[in-house]
Short mmCIF file of C-alpha atoms in Angstrom, two decimals:
data_model
loop_
_atom_site.label_atom_id
_atom_site.label_comp_id
_atom_site.label_asym_id
_atom_site.label_seq_id
_atom_site.Cartn_x
_atom_site.Cartn_y
_atom_site.Cartn_z
CA MET A 1 130.93 119.91 100.22
CA ASN A 2 133.55 118.73 102.80
CA ILE A 3 132.24 117.40 105.66
CA ASP A 4 135.03 118.25 107.96
CA GLY A 5 133.98 121.02 110.47
CA GLN A 6 130.32 121.53 108.68
CA ILE A 7 127.45 120.95 111.11
CA ALA A 8 124.95 118.50 110.60
CA LEU A 9 121.54 117.22 112.06
CA VAL A 10 120.52 113.56 111.82
CA THR A 11 117.08 112.77 113.25
CA GLY A 12 116.23 109.19 114.01
CA GLY A 13 120.38 109.77 115.54
CA GLY A 14 119.70 107.40 118.36
CA SER A 15 119.66 104.17 116.44
CA GLY A 16 119.70 102.22 113.47
CA LEU A 17 120.73 103.98 110.15
CA GLY A 18 120.19 107.26 111.96
CA ALA A 19 122.97 106.54 114.35
CA ALA A 20 125.71 105.20 111.93
CA THR A 21 124.88 108.08 110.02
CA ALA A 22 125.86 110.33 113.17
CA ARG A 23 128.89 108.42 113.84
CA LEU A 24 130.34 108.45 110.29
CA LEU A 25 129.73 112.31 109.59
CA ALA A 26 131.55 112.78 113.06
CA SER A 27 134.25 110.43 112.21
CA ARG A 28 134.63 112.63 108.86
CA GLY A 29 135.11 116.09 111.19
CA ALA A 30 131.52 117.17 111.46
CA LYS A 31 129.88 118.51 114.56
CA VAL A 32 126.79 116.32 114.82
CA ALA A 33 123.42 117.51 116.54
CA VAL A 34 121.86 114.11 117.34
CA LEU A 35 117.89 114.25 117.31
CA ASP A 36 115.77 111.63 118.57
CA PHE A 37 112.36 110.96 120.24
CA ASP A 38 114.13 108.90 122.17
CA LEU A 39 116.39 111.17 124.24
CA ALA A 40 118.42 108.84 125.94
CA ARG A 41 119.55 107.01 123.02
CA ALA A 42 120.21 110.61 121.28
CA GLU A 43 122.56 111.01 124.42
CA ALA A 44 124.16 107.91 124.06
CA VAL A 45 125.40 107.94 120.33
CA ALA A 46 125.75 112.36 121.51
CA ALA A 47 128.44 110.55 124.10
CA GLU A 48 130.17 108.12 121.90
CA ILE A 49 130.59 110.93 119.09
CA GLY A 50 131.09 114.19 121.06
CA GLY A 51 127.97 115.47 119.72
CA LEU A 52 124.83 117.48 120.49
CA ALA A 53 121.80 115.34 121.57
CA VAL A 54 118.63 116.39 121.13
CA GLN A 55 114.51 115.47 122.07
CA ALA A 56 111.40 116.11 119.56
CA ASP A 57 108.66 114.92 117.47
CA VAL A 58 109.39 115.00 114.13
CA GLY A 59 105.77 115.56 113.61
CA ASP A 60 105.42 118.65 115.33
CA ALA A 61 106.83 121.86 113.92
CA ALA A 62 106.87 123.93 117.01
CA ALA A 63 109.38 120.95 118.54
CA VAL A 64 111.01 121.10 115.50
CA GLU A 65 111.85 124.49 115.23
CA ALA A 66 112.92 124.41 119.41
CA ALA A 67 115.44 121.72 118.57
CA PHE A 68 116.75 124.15 115.81
CA ALA A 69 117.13 126.44 118.23
CA ARG A 70 119.13 124.45 120.45
CA VAL A 71 121.25 123.19 117.87
CA GLU A 72 122.37 126.52 116.80
CA GLU A 73 122.61 127.40 120.53
CA GLY A 74 124.99 124.89 121.36
CA LEU A 75 126.39 124.35 117.99
CA GLY A 76 127.12 127.70 117.49
CA ALA A 77 125.71 127.56 114.25
CA MET A 78 122.47 126.09 112.22
CA PRO A 79 123.43 123.22 110.43
CA ARG A 80 124.57 123.26 106.44
CA VAL A 81 123.96 119.19 106.37
CA ALA A 82 120.59 117.80 107.36
CA VAL A 83 119.82 114.15 107.04
CA ASN A 84 115.84 112.88 108.05
CA CYS A 85 116.48 108.95 108.85
CA ALA A 86 113.66 109.29 111.51
CA GLY A 87 110.32 107.41 110.76
CA ILE A 88 107.94 104.71 111.78
CA GLY A 89 107.65 101.18 110.17
CA VAL A 90 104.17 100.04 111.46
CA ALA A 91 102.16 97.63 108.70
CA ALA A 92 98.94 97.14 108.91
CA ARG A 93 96.00 96.06 106.29
CA ILE A 94 93.81 98.43 104.81
CA VAL A 95 91.09 96.34 105.55
CA GLY A 96 91.82 93.90 108.44
CA ARG A 97 89.90 91.82 110.24
CA GLU A 98 85.90 91.80 111.12
CA GLY A 99 86.39 94.76 109.18
CA LYS A 100 88.82 96.75 111.51
CA LEU A 101 90.18 99.86 109.55
CA SER A 102 93.71 101.43 109.87
CA ILE A 103 92.95 105.20 109.32
CA ASP A 104 94.33 106.64 112.09
CA LEU A 105 97.62 104.05 111.72
CA PHE A 106 97.86 105.57 108.13
CA GLU A 107 97.51 108.91 109.78
CA LYS A 108 100.23 108.57 112.22
CA VAL A 109 102.89 107.52 109.63
CA ILE A 110 102.00 110.15 107.22
CA ARG A 111 102.80 112.38 110.22
CA VAL A 112 105.56 110.93 111.58
CA ASN A 113 107.63 109.79 108.28
CA LEU A 114 106.35 112.43 105.89
CA ILE A 115 105.18 115.46 107.43
CA GLY A 116 108.22 114.77 110.11
CA SER A 117 110.52 114.96 106.85
CA TYR A 118 108.80 117.73 105.53
CA ASN A 119 108.92 119.91 108.96
CA VAL A 120 112.99 119.63 109.26
CA MET A 121 113.52 120.27 105.80
CA SER A 122 111.67 123.29 105.70
CA TYR A 123 113.77 124.79 109.41
CA ALA A 124 116.68 122.99 107.83
CA VAL A 125 116.50 125.23 104.60
CA ARG A 126 115.64 128.15 106.62
CA GLY A 127 118.74 128.65 108.21
CA MET A 128 121.09 127.09 105.13
CA GLN A 129 119.78 129.91 103.24
CA ALA A 130 120.47 132.79 105.90
CA GLN A 131 124.46 131.52 105.66
CA ASP A 132 126.80 132.91 103.07
CA PRO A 133 127.52 130.58 100.46
CA LEU A 134 130.74 127.72 100.09
CA GLU A 135 133.10 127.40 97.43
CA GLY A 136 130.74 126.93 94.23
CA GLY A 137 128.35 129.01 95.78
CA GLU A 138 126.91 126.23 98.10
CA ARG A 139 124.86 126.67 100.95
CA GLY A 140 123.64 122.91 102.58
CA VAL A 141 122.45 119.83 101.12
CA VAL A 142 119.25 117.99 102.70
CA ILE A 143 118.65 114.42 102.90
CA ASN A 144 115.72 112.74 103.00
CA THR A 145 115.26 108.62 103.80
CA ALA A 146 112.48 107.30 101.28
CA SER A 147 112.66 103.13 101.25
CA ALA A 148 112.77 101.20 98.45
CA ALA A 149 108.83 100.27 99.88
CA TYR A 150 107.77 103.47 97.93
CA GLN A 151 108.24 101.47 94.79
CA ASP A 152 107.94 97.72 95.81
CA GLY A 153 105.71 98.21 98.87
CA GLN A 154 104.33 94.69 100.41
CA VAL A 155 100.77 93.99 101.70
CA GLY A 156 99.61 95.85 104.64
CA GLN A 157 102.24 98.75 104.14
CA ALA A 158 99.79 101.07 102.08
CA ALA A 159 100.72 103.70 104.75
CA TYR A 160 104.45 103.11 105.09
CA SER A 161 104.69 102.78 101.24
CA ALA A 162 102.74 105.66 100.88
CA SER A 163 104.60 108.31 103.33
CA LYS A 164 107.99 107.03 102.00
CA GLY A 165 106.54 107.50 98.00
CA GLY A 166 105.33 111.43 98.92
CA ILE A 167 109.36 111.59 100.49
CA ALA A 168 110.42 110.35 96.82
CA ALA A 169 108.12 112.65 95.18
CA MET A 170 109.18 115.80 96.69
CA SER A 171 112.79 115.45 96.25
CA LEU A 172 112.81 116.95 92.50
CA PRO A 173 110.53 119.90 93.24
CA ALA A 174 112.00 120.92 96.22
CA ALA A 175 115.67 121.07 94.32
CA ARG A 176 114.21 122.91 91.87
CA GLU A 177 112.46 125.27 94.34
CA LEU A 178 115.93 125.68 96.38
CA ALA A 179 118.57 125.73 93.46
CA ARG A 180 118.75 129.63 93.60
CA SER A 181 119.58 129.19 97.11
CA GLY A 182 122.70 126.89 96.41
CA ILE A 183 120.63 124.23 98.47
CA ARG A 184 120.72 120.36 97.30
CA VAL A 185 118.18 118.17 98.10
CA MET A 186 118.52 114.27 97.98
CA ALA A 187 116.46 110.96 98.94
CA ILE A 188 118.29 107.86 99.63
CA ALA A 189 115.83 104.49 99.54
CA PRO A 190 117.02 102.15 101.21
CA GLY A 191 116.57 98.25 101.14
CA LEU A 192 116.43 95.98 103.89
CA PHE A 193 119.13 96.61 106.56
CA ASN A 194 120.24 95.30 109.62
CA THR A 195 118.18 98.00 112.11
CA PRO A 196 117.03 96.99 115.15
CA MET A 197 113.74 96.38 113.44
CA MET A 198 114.59 93.63 111.51
CA GLU A 199 117.25 91.86 114.71
CA SER A 200 113.80 91.30 116.45
CA LEU A 201 112.59 89.13 113.55
CA PRO A 202 112.95 85.25 113.95
CA GLU A 203 116.24 83.77 111.77
CA GLU A 204 114.45 81.78 109.96
CA THR A 205 112.08 85.06 108.56
CA THR A 206 115.41 87.13 107.98
CA ARG A 207 116.91 84.00 105.66
CA GLN A 208 113.43 84.60 103.89
CA ILE A 209 114.29 88.13 103.79
CA VAL A 210 118.11 87.70 102.40
CA ALA A 211 116.77 85.04 100.24
CA ASN A 212 115.54 87.50 97.47
CA ILE A 213 118.31 90.40 98.02
CA PRO A 214 120.46 89.06 95.08
CA PHE A 215 124.09 90.42 95.84
CA PRO A 216 125.84 91.15 98.33
CA ASP A 217 123.36 88.69 99.59
CA ARG A 218 122.82 89.69 102.89
CA LEU A 219 121.14 93.10 105.08
CA GLY A 220 122.69 95.56 104.22
CA HIS A 221 124.76 97.58 107.11
CA PRO A 222 123.92 100.66 108.47
CA SER A 223 127.37 101.90 108.03
CA GLU A 224 126.85 101.55 104.46
CA TYR A 225 123.98 104.06 104.83
CA GLY A 226 126.17 106.44 106.35
CA LEU A 227 128.62 105.89 103.53
CA MET A 228 126.25 107.26 100.73
CA VAL A 229 125.39 110.15 103.10
CA ALA A 230 128.69 111.22 103.28
CA GLN A 231 128.97 110.51 99.27
CA ILE A 232 125.75 112.27 98.50
CA VAL A 233 127.09 115.46 100.57
CA GLU A 234 130.83 115.33 99.16
CA ASN A 235 129.53 115.34 95.55
CA PRO A 236 128.18 118.89 93.90
CA TYR A 237 126.64 117.31 91.50
CA LEU A 238 124.08 114.66 92.88
CA ASN A 239 120.68 116.62 93.29
CA GLY A 240 116.81 116.47 93.16
CA GLU A 241 117.17 112.26 92.73
CA VAL A 242 116.62 109.27 94.73
CA ILE A 243 118.70 106.40 95.54
CA ARG A 244 117.96 102.83 95.98
CA LEU A 245 120.45 101.38 98.31
CA ASP A 246 119.31 97.74 97.89
CA GLY A 247 121.95 95.29 96.77
CA ALA A 248 119.46 94.98 93.49
CA THR A 249 116.22 93.45 96.04
CA ARG A 250 112.79 93.59 95.05
CA LEU A 251 110.67 93.16 97.63
CA PRO A 252 107.97 90.36 96.83
CA PRO A 253 104.11 91.07 97.65
CA ARG A 254 104.08 89.50 101.05
#
């Protein structure tokens, strides 16, 4: 699919991987809706790229439905490209100190990361199915964000890894289901990227993390995630797969 002239929706677009993706798609000629839980951040990125800012909690299906209605009204059509970058990365042991459990945290992470991605994918796909097919029969593409942690989950990441594993696991069945509509579904599993969450870590911690990355021996640039999104959108034969984007790193247990 040619990005130029398409309408795209990027969740978590107010910062990190989502913001970089919104910027790259806009630079390729897309009209981008920047969806974020933090409206101020969404507005800042949207103003920079000439896009549309939308606020929503992706874990709330009604809020997501309303957000898609605002996108259609503001940009004139439903998006053909939907990129799910919204998510939270909080960590906790299954049983912590003094027997404290983390069930509430597990439910929250699953709601935002996994159910949130499913909510956005569902409304995006419904909008894509109503559109006329492009050359080659394609109507749209959904790109979800998994994580290297879905395979290499570390101590304290049971909830996060479960949420990202769910995103990875639904890629193929979703792609198979939506094939008849000409809609592709892909997932990217990023490794260690230079996002606001990583920037908050002490310098020594960052050095230890980078030491586990074979090549390039650095944190990933968010723009490289955006580049992968663009490559998926433009390559019509990429479908139903999870792509690790991690510099060949494998996360250690801790």
